[in-house]
mmCIF file of C-alpha atoms in Angstrom:
data_model
loop_
_atom_site.group_PDB
_atom_site.id
_atom_site.type_symbol
_atom_site.label_atom_id
_atom_site.label_comp_id
_atom_site.label_asym_id
_atom_site.label_seq_id
_atom_site.Cartn_x
_atom_site.Cartn_y
_atom_site.Cartn_z
ATOM 1 C CA MET A 6 0.000 0.000 0.000
ATOM 2 C CA ILE A 7 1.382 3.388 -1.026
ATOM 3 C CA VAL A 8 0.828 6.178 1.499
ATOM 4 C CA ARG A 9 0.879 9.598 -0.083
ATOM 5 C CA LYS A 10 2.707 12.338 1.789
ATOM 6 C CA TYR A 11 1.081 15.110 -0.221
ATOM 7 C CA GLY A 12 -2.054 15.757 -2.190
ATOM 8 C CA LYS A 13 -1.868 15.614 -5.979
ATOM 9 C CA LEU A 14 -0.935 18.744 -7.933
ATOM 10 C CA TYR A 15 -2.622 19.474 -11.263
ATOM 11 C CA GLY A 16 -1.685 22.052 -13.862
ATOM 12 C CA VAL A 17 -4.963 22.640 -15.690
ATOM 13 C CA GLU A 18 -5.113 24.716 -18.843
ATOM 14 C CA PHE A 19 -8.555 26.106 -19.588
ATOM 15 C CA GLY A 20 -7.852 27.065 -23.190
ATOM 16 C CA PRO A 21 -7.933 30.231 -25.277
ATOM 17 C CA GLY A 22 -10.685 31.988 -23.339
ATOM 18 C CA ALA A 23 -14.074 30.529 -24.284
ATOM 19 C CA THR A 24 -15.801 28.570 -21.529
ATOM 20 C CA ASP A 25 -17.269 26.072 -23.987
ATOM 21 C CA LEU A 26 -13.761 25.164 -25.197
ATOM 22 C CA ILE A 27 -12.714 23.851 -21.777
ATOM 23 C CA THR A 28 -12.045 20.112 -22.081
ATOM 24 C CA LEU A 29 -14.121 17.438 -20.360
ATOM 25 C CA ARG A 30 -11.059 16.289 -18.412
ATOM 26 C CA ALA A 31 -10.459 19.814 -17.129
ATOM 27 C CA VAL A 32 -14.113 20.117 -16.089
ATOM 28 C CA HIS A 33 -13.871 16.840 -14.169
ATOM 29 C CA ILE A 34 -10.681 17.831 -12.345
ATOM 30 C CA LEU A 35 -11.799 21.376 -11.536
ATOM 31 C CA ASN A 36 -14.905 19.925 -9.899
ATOM 32 C CA SER A 37 -13.167 17.094 -8.043
ATOM 33 C CA VAL A 38 -10.166 18.743 -6.341
ATOM 34 C CA SER A 39 -10.226 20.186 -2.839
ATOM 35 C CA VAL A 40 -8.483 23.413 -3.831
ATOM 36 C CA LEU A 41 -8.575 25.579 -6.961
ATOM 37 C CA ALA A 42 -5.466 27.781 -7.192
ATOM 38 C CA ILE A 43 -6.478 30.757 -9.324
ATOM 39 C CA PRO A 44 -3.855 33.294 -10.476
ATOM 40 C CA LYS A 45 -4.808 36.947 -10.719
ATOM 41 C CA SER A 46 -2.851 39.975 -11.926
ATOM 42 C CA SER A 47 -4.873 42.595 -10.032
ATOM 43 C CA GLU A 48 -5.888 42.818 -6.388
ATOM 44 C CA HIS A 49 -9.190 44.437 -7.336
ATOM 45 C CA LEU A 50 -10.409 42.931 -10.626
ATOM 46 C CA GLU A 51 -11.956 39.496 -11.112
ATOM 47 C CA PRO A 52 -9.288 37.143 -12.516
ATOM 48 C CA PHE A 53 -9.769 36.300 -16.193
ATOM 49 C CA ALA A 54 -9.103 32.630 -15.385
ATOM 50 C CA TRP A 55 -11.983 32.538 -12.919
ATOM 51 C CA ARG A 56 -14.315 34.470 -15.230
ATOM 52 C CA VAL A 57 -13.843 31.756 -17.854
ATOM 53 C CA CYS A 58 -13.890 28.724 -15.542
ATOM 54 C CA SER A 59 -16.522 29.656 -12.952
ATOM 55 C CA PRO A 60 -19.525 28.747 -15.148
ATOM 56 C CA ILE A 61 -18.413 25.098 -15.264
ATOM 57 C CA VAL A 62 -17.431 24.791 -11.578
ATOM 58 C CA ARG A 63 -20.333 23.457 -9.534
ATOM 59 C CA GLU A 64 -21.272 24.982 -6.177
ATOM 60 C CA ASN A 65 -19.258 23.124 -3.554
ATOM 61 C CA SER A 66 -19.023 24.449 -0.016
ATOM 62 C CA THR A 67 -16.047 22.194 0.750
ATOM 63 C CA GLN A 68 -13.905 23.348 -2.180
ATOM 64 C CA GLU A 69 -11.493 26.202 -1.486
ATOM 65 C CA LYS A 70 -10.896 28.943 -4.064
ATOM 66 C CA LEU A 71 -7.304 30.067 -3.467
ATOM 67 C CA PHE A 72 -6.672 33.332 -5.317
ATOM 68 C CA LEU A 73 -2.961 34.018 -5.858
ATOM 69 C CA HIS A 74 -1.763 37.487 -6.820
ATOM 70 C CA PHE A 75 0.908 37.595 -9.545
ATOM 71 C CA PRO A 76 1.657 41.218 -10.523
ATOM 72 C CA MET A 77 2.381 41.976 -14.186
ATOM 73 C CA THR A 78 6.102 42.649 -13.902
ATOM 74 C CA LYS A 79 9.458 41.105 -14.768
ATOM 75 C CA ASP A 80 11.201 42.615 -11.747
ATOM 76 C CA PRO A 81 12.754 39.657 -9.857
ATOM 77 C CA LYS A 82 12.644 41.671 -6.623
ATOM 78 C CA ILE A 83 8.865 41.534 -6.887
ATOM 79 C CA LEU A 84 8.389 38.199 -8.653
ATOM 80 C CA ILE A 85 10.560 35.991 -6.442
ATOM 81 C CA PRO A 86 8.829 36.812 -3.121
ATOM 82 C CA THR A 87 5.443 36.731 -4.862
ATOM 83 C CA TRP A 88 6.041 33.244 -6.215
ATOM 84 C CA ASP A 89 7.512 32.090 -2.908
ATOM 85 C CA LYS A 90 4.368 33.207 -1.102
ATOM 86 C CA ALA A 91 2.195 31.415 -3.675
ATOM 87 C CA PHE A 92 4.247 28.207 -3.354
ATOM 88 C CA SER A 93 3.913 28.368 0.428
ATOM 89 C CA GLU A 94 0.131 28.729 0.241
ATOM 90 C CA ILE A 95 -0.163 25.834 -2.211
ATOM 91 C CA GLY A 96 2.235 23.770 -0.094
ATOM 92 C CA LYS A 97 0.095 24.199 3.021
ATOM 93 C CA ARG A 98 -2.806 22.559 1.198
ATOM 94 C CA LEU A 99 -0.725 19.787 -0.365
ATOM 95 C CA LYS A 100 0.736 18.874 3.037
ATOM 96 C CA LYS A 101 -2.812 18.383 4.294
ATOM 97 C CA LYS A 102 -3.178 15.882 1.413
ATOM 98 C CA HIS A 103 -5.589 18.125 -0.438
ATOM 99 C CA ASN A 104 -5.518 17.830 -4.214
ATOM 100 C CA VAL A 105 -4.774 21.212 -5.795
ATOM 101 C CA ALA A 106 -5.505 22.352 -9.362
ATOM 102 C CA PHE A 107 -3.515 25.358 -10.579
ATOM 103 C CA ILE A 108 -5.487 27.001 -13.396
ATOM 104 C CA THR A 109 -3.576 28.471 -16.319
ATOM 105 C CA GLN A 110 -4.724 30.031 -19.569
ATOM 106 C CA ASP A 111 -1.404 29.456 -21.285
ATOM 107 C CA ASP A 112 -0.413 26.100 -22.730
ATOM 108 C CA PRO A 113 1.112 24.513 -19.601
ATOM 109 C CA SER A 114 4.395 23.689 -21.340
ATOM 110 C CA VAL A 115 4.748 26.838 -23.491
ATOM 111 C CA TYR A 116 5.687 30.182 -21.871
ATOM 112 C CA SER A 117 3.414 29.419 -18.933
ATOM 113 C CA SER A 118 3.487 30.634 -15.335
ATOM 114 C CA TRP A 119 2.731 27.007 -14.434
ATOM 115 C CA ASN A 120 6.307 26.072 -15.337
ATOM 116 C CA TYR A 121 7.682 27.993 -12.350
ATOM 117 C CA LEU A 122 5.526 25.884 -10.065
ATOM 118 C CA LEU A 123 6.436 22.675 -11.885
ATOM 119 C CA GLU A 124 10.163 23.385 -11.514
ATOM 120 C CA GLU A 125 9.774 23.930 -7.776
ATOM 121 C CA ALA A 126 7.359 21.088 -7.046
ATOM 122 C CA ASN A 127 9.769 18.177 -6.546
ATOM 123 C CA ASP A 128 12.244 20.281 -4.579
ATOM 124 C CA ARG A 129 9.611 21.554 -2.187
ATOM 125 C CA TRP A 130 7.449 18.431 -2.035
ATOM 126 C CA PRO A 131 9.643 15.400 -2.909
ATOM 127 C CA GLY A 132 7.745 12.556 -4.539
ATOM 128 C CA ILE A 133 4.616 14.595 -5.179
ATOM 129 C CA GLU A 134 2.337 13.324 -7.941
ATOM 130 C CA VAL A 135 1.856 15.889 -10.718
ATOM 131 C CA GLU A 136 -0.520 15.800 -13.683
ATOM 132 C CA ILE A 137 -0.605 18.330 -16.515
ATOM 133 C CA VAL A 138 -3.919 18.728 -18.317
ATOM 134 C CA PRO A 139 -3.607 20.326 -21.781
ATOM 135 C CA ALA A 140 -6.434 22.057 -23.596
ATOM 136 C CA VAL A 141 -7.363 23.647 -26.886
ATOM 137 C CA SER A 142 -4.168 25.547 -27.641
ATOM 138 C CA SER A 143 -4.288 29.322 -27.821
ATOM 139 C CA ILE A 144 -1.672 29.046 -30.560
ATOM 140 C CA THR A 145 -3.866 26.919 -32.826
ATOM 141 C CA ALA A 146 -6.918 29.009 -31.933
ATOM 142 C CA ILE A 147 -5.353 31.905 -33.868
ATOM 143 C CA PRO A 148 -5.552 30.374 -37.377
ATOM 144 C CA ALA A 149 -9.012 29.044 -36.511
ATOM 145 C CA THR A 150 -10.124 32.591 -35.740
ATOM 146 C CA LEU A 151 -8.454 34.002 -38.863
ATOM 147 C CA LYS A 152 -9.608 31.060 -41.005
ATOM 148 C CA THR A 153 -6.074 30.989 -42.384
ATOM 149 C CA PRO A 154 -3.589 28.116 -41.884
ATOM 150 C CA PHE A 155 -0.203 28.803 -40.329
ATOM 151 C CA ALA A 156 1.456 26.423 -42.750
ATOM 152 C CA ASP A 157 0.582 24.085 -45.583
ATOM 153 C CA GLY A 158 2.525 21.506 -47.559
ATOM 154 C CA ARG A 159 6.232 22.199 -47.091
ATOM 155 C CA GLU A 160 5.769 25.570 -45.378
ATOM 156 C CA ARG A 161 7.233 26.165 -41.926
ATOM 157 C CA PHE A 162 6.190 28.280 -38.963
ATOM 158 C CA CYS A 163 7.702 29.177 -35.593
ATOM 159 C CA VAL A 164 6.411 30.550 -32.294
ATOM 160 C CA ILE A 165 8.239 33.137 -30.181
ATOM 161 C CA PRO A 166 7.271 35.305 -27.195
ATOM 162 C CA GLY A 167 6.704 38.915 -28.166
ATOM 163 C CA THR A 168 8.230 40.081 -24.908
ATOM 164 C CA SER A 169 11.699 38.794 -25.774
ATOM 165 C CA GLY A 170 11.778 37.830 -29.450
ATOM 166 C CA LEU A 171 11.163 40.968 -31.486
ATOM 167 C CA GLU A 172 14.843 41.532 -32.177
ATOM 168 C CA ASP A 173 14.948 38.177 -33.978
ATOM 169 C CA LEU A 174 12.149 38.986 -36.437
ATOM 170 C CA PRO A 175 14.351 40.066 -39.385
ATOM 171 C CA GLU A 176 16.198 36.744 -39.275
ATOM 172 C CA LEU A 177 13.116 34.614 -38.618
ATOM 173 C CA ILE A 178 11.113 35.889 -41.569
ATOM 174 C CA ARG A 179 13.953 34.758 -43.818
ATOM 175 C CA HIS A 180 13.625 31.151 -42.646
ATOM 176 C CA PHE A 181 9.916 30.708 -41.847
ATOM 177 C CA ASP A 182 6.756 31.244 -43.865
ATOM 178 C CA THR A 183 4.821 32.277 -40.761
ATOM 179 C CA VAL A 184 6.069 33.727 -37.474
ATOM 180 C CA VAL A 185 3.676 33.595 -34.509
ATOM 181 C CA LEU A 186 4.263 36.026 -31.653
ATOM 182 C CA THR A 187 2.527 35.511 -28.313
ATOM 183 C CA LYS A 188 2.004 37.963 -25.444
ATOM 184 C CA VAL A 189 2.458 41.085 -27.573
ATOM 185 C CA GLY A 190 0.105 43.380 -25.638
ATOM 186 C CA ARG A 191 2.831 45.318 -23.849
ATOM 187 C CA VAL A 192 5.049 45.629 -26.939
ATOM 188 C CA ILE A 193 2.440 46.211 -29.635
ATOM 189 C CA LEU A 194 3.661 49.705 -30.599
ATOM 190 C CA ARG A 195 7.242 48.512 -30.959
ATOM 191 C CA LEU A 196 6.038 45.507 -32.961
ATOM 192 C CA VAL A 197 4.077 47.711 -35.371
ATOM 193 C CA TYR A 198 7.159 49.886 -35.868
ATOM 194 C CA ILE A 199 9.344 46.852 -36.665
ATOM 195 C CA LEU A 200 6.779 45.397 -39.077
ATOM 196 C CA LYS A 201 6.625 48.708 -40.926
ATOM 197 C CA GLU A 202 10.419 48.886 -41.070
ATOM 198 C CA LEU A 203 10.515 45.374 -42.550
ATOM 199 C CA ASN A 204 7.709 46.301 -44.975
ATOM 200 C CA ILE A 205 5.595 43.310 -43.942
ATOM 201 C CA ILE A 206 2.874 44.937 -41.851
ATOM 202 C CA GLN A 207 0.400 44.377 -44.698
ATOM 203 C CA ASN A 208 0.902 40.629 -44.175
ATOM 204 C CA ALA A 209 0.385 40.741 -40.405
ATOM 205 C CA SER A 210 -2.727 39.930 -38.366
ATOM 206 C CA CYS A 211 -3.384 40.545 -34.681
ATOM 207 C CA VAL A 212 -5.854 38.467 -32.659
ATOM 208 C CA SER A 213 -7.099 39.307 -29.172
ATOM 209 C CA TYR A 214 -9.687 37.234 -27.275
ATOM 210 C CA GLY A 215 -10.126 35.347 -30.535
ATOM 211 C CA THR A 216 -12.547 32.656 -29.324
ATOM 212 C CA THR A 217 -14.758 34.948 -27.224
ATOM 213 C CA ASP A 218 -17.390 37.625 -27.793
ATOM 214 C CA ARG A 219 -14.644 40.172 -27.045
ATOM 215 C CA LYS A 220 -12.803 39.107 -30.203
ATOM 216 C CA LYS A 221 -10.897 41.798 -32.052
#
């Protein structure tokens, strides 16, 4: 008989933003765990993750909703203590053998905040059982929204983060038929400038909230 020292930790992606695109497996897990760990970027606004997921989470007086504040910054002096506090709060629940689901919009293995937690999990809670639950990818939701394929036949495409990959654009467009940039909100003006300089802005498309009624 195996005796678990900790509860099970799930990384659950809810998809590109439409509630009806959440997978059946995600729905099952979000309704079965003892604790939902819900990231939020603002102390005052309702987290986007919870806005999308709450319609499919049944009323359950025994389930805890653990809201974790992650400010929108790259400053390690702010991020490190913020993450450490979040890990500590999650750890308290895991040590009580409560199963915890960390909700993430991003693909869990691609530029996701979940990866910080995954890297720390075995060091903080040795032997813990972890399950990653993928979803409809936000990356593939883009061509679905545009009704245009990223690549066909022998064409190639690549994916880079807009926050740290813009300087590589001139080289990338030489080698790939399509370049996909994620998380461009904070660098959109710089991106537009670069696209104009490269004379390719007429070939560019921008998608925001592509699978929702806020699509633009």
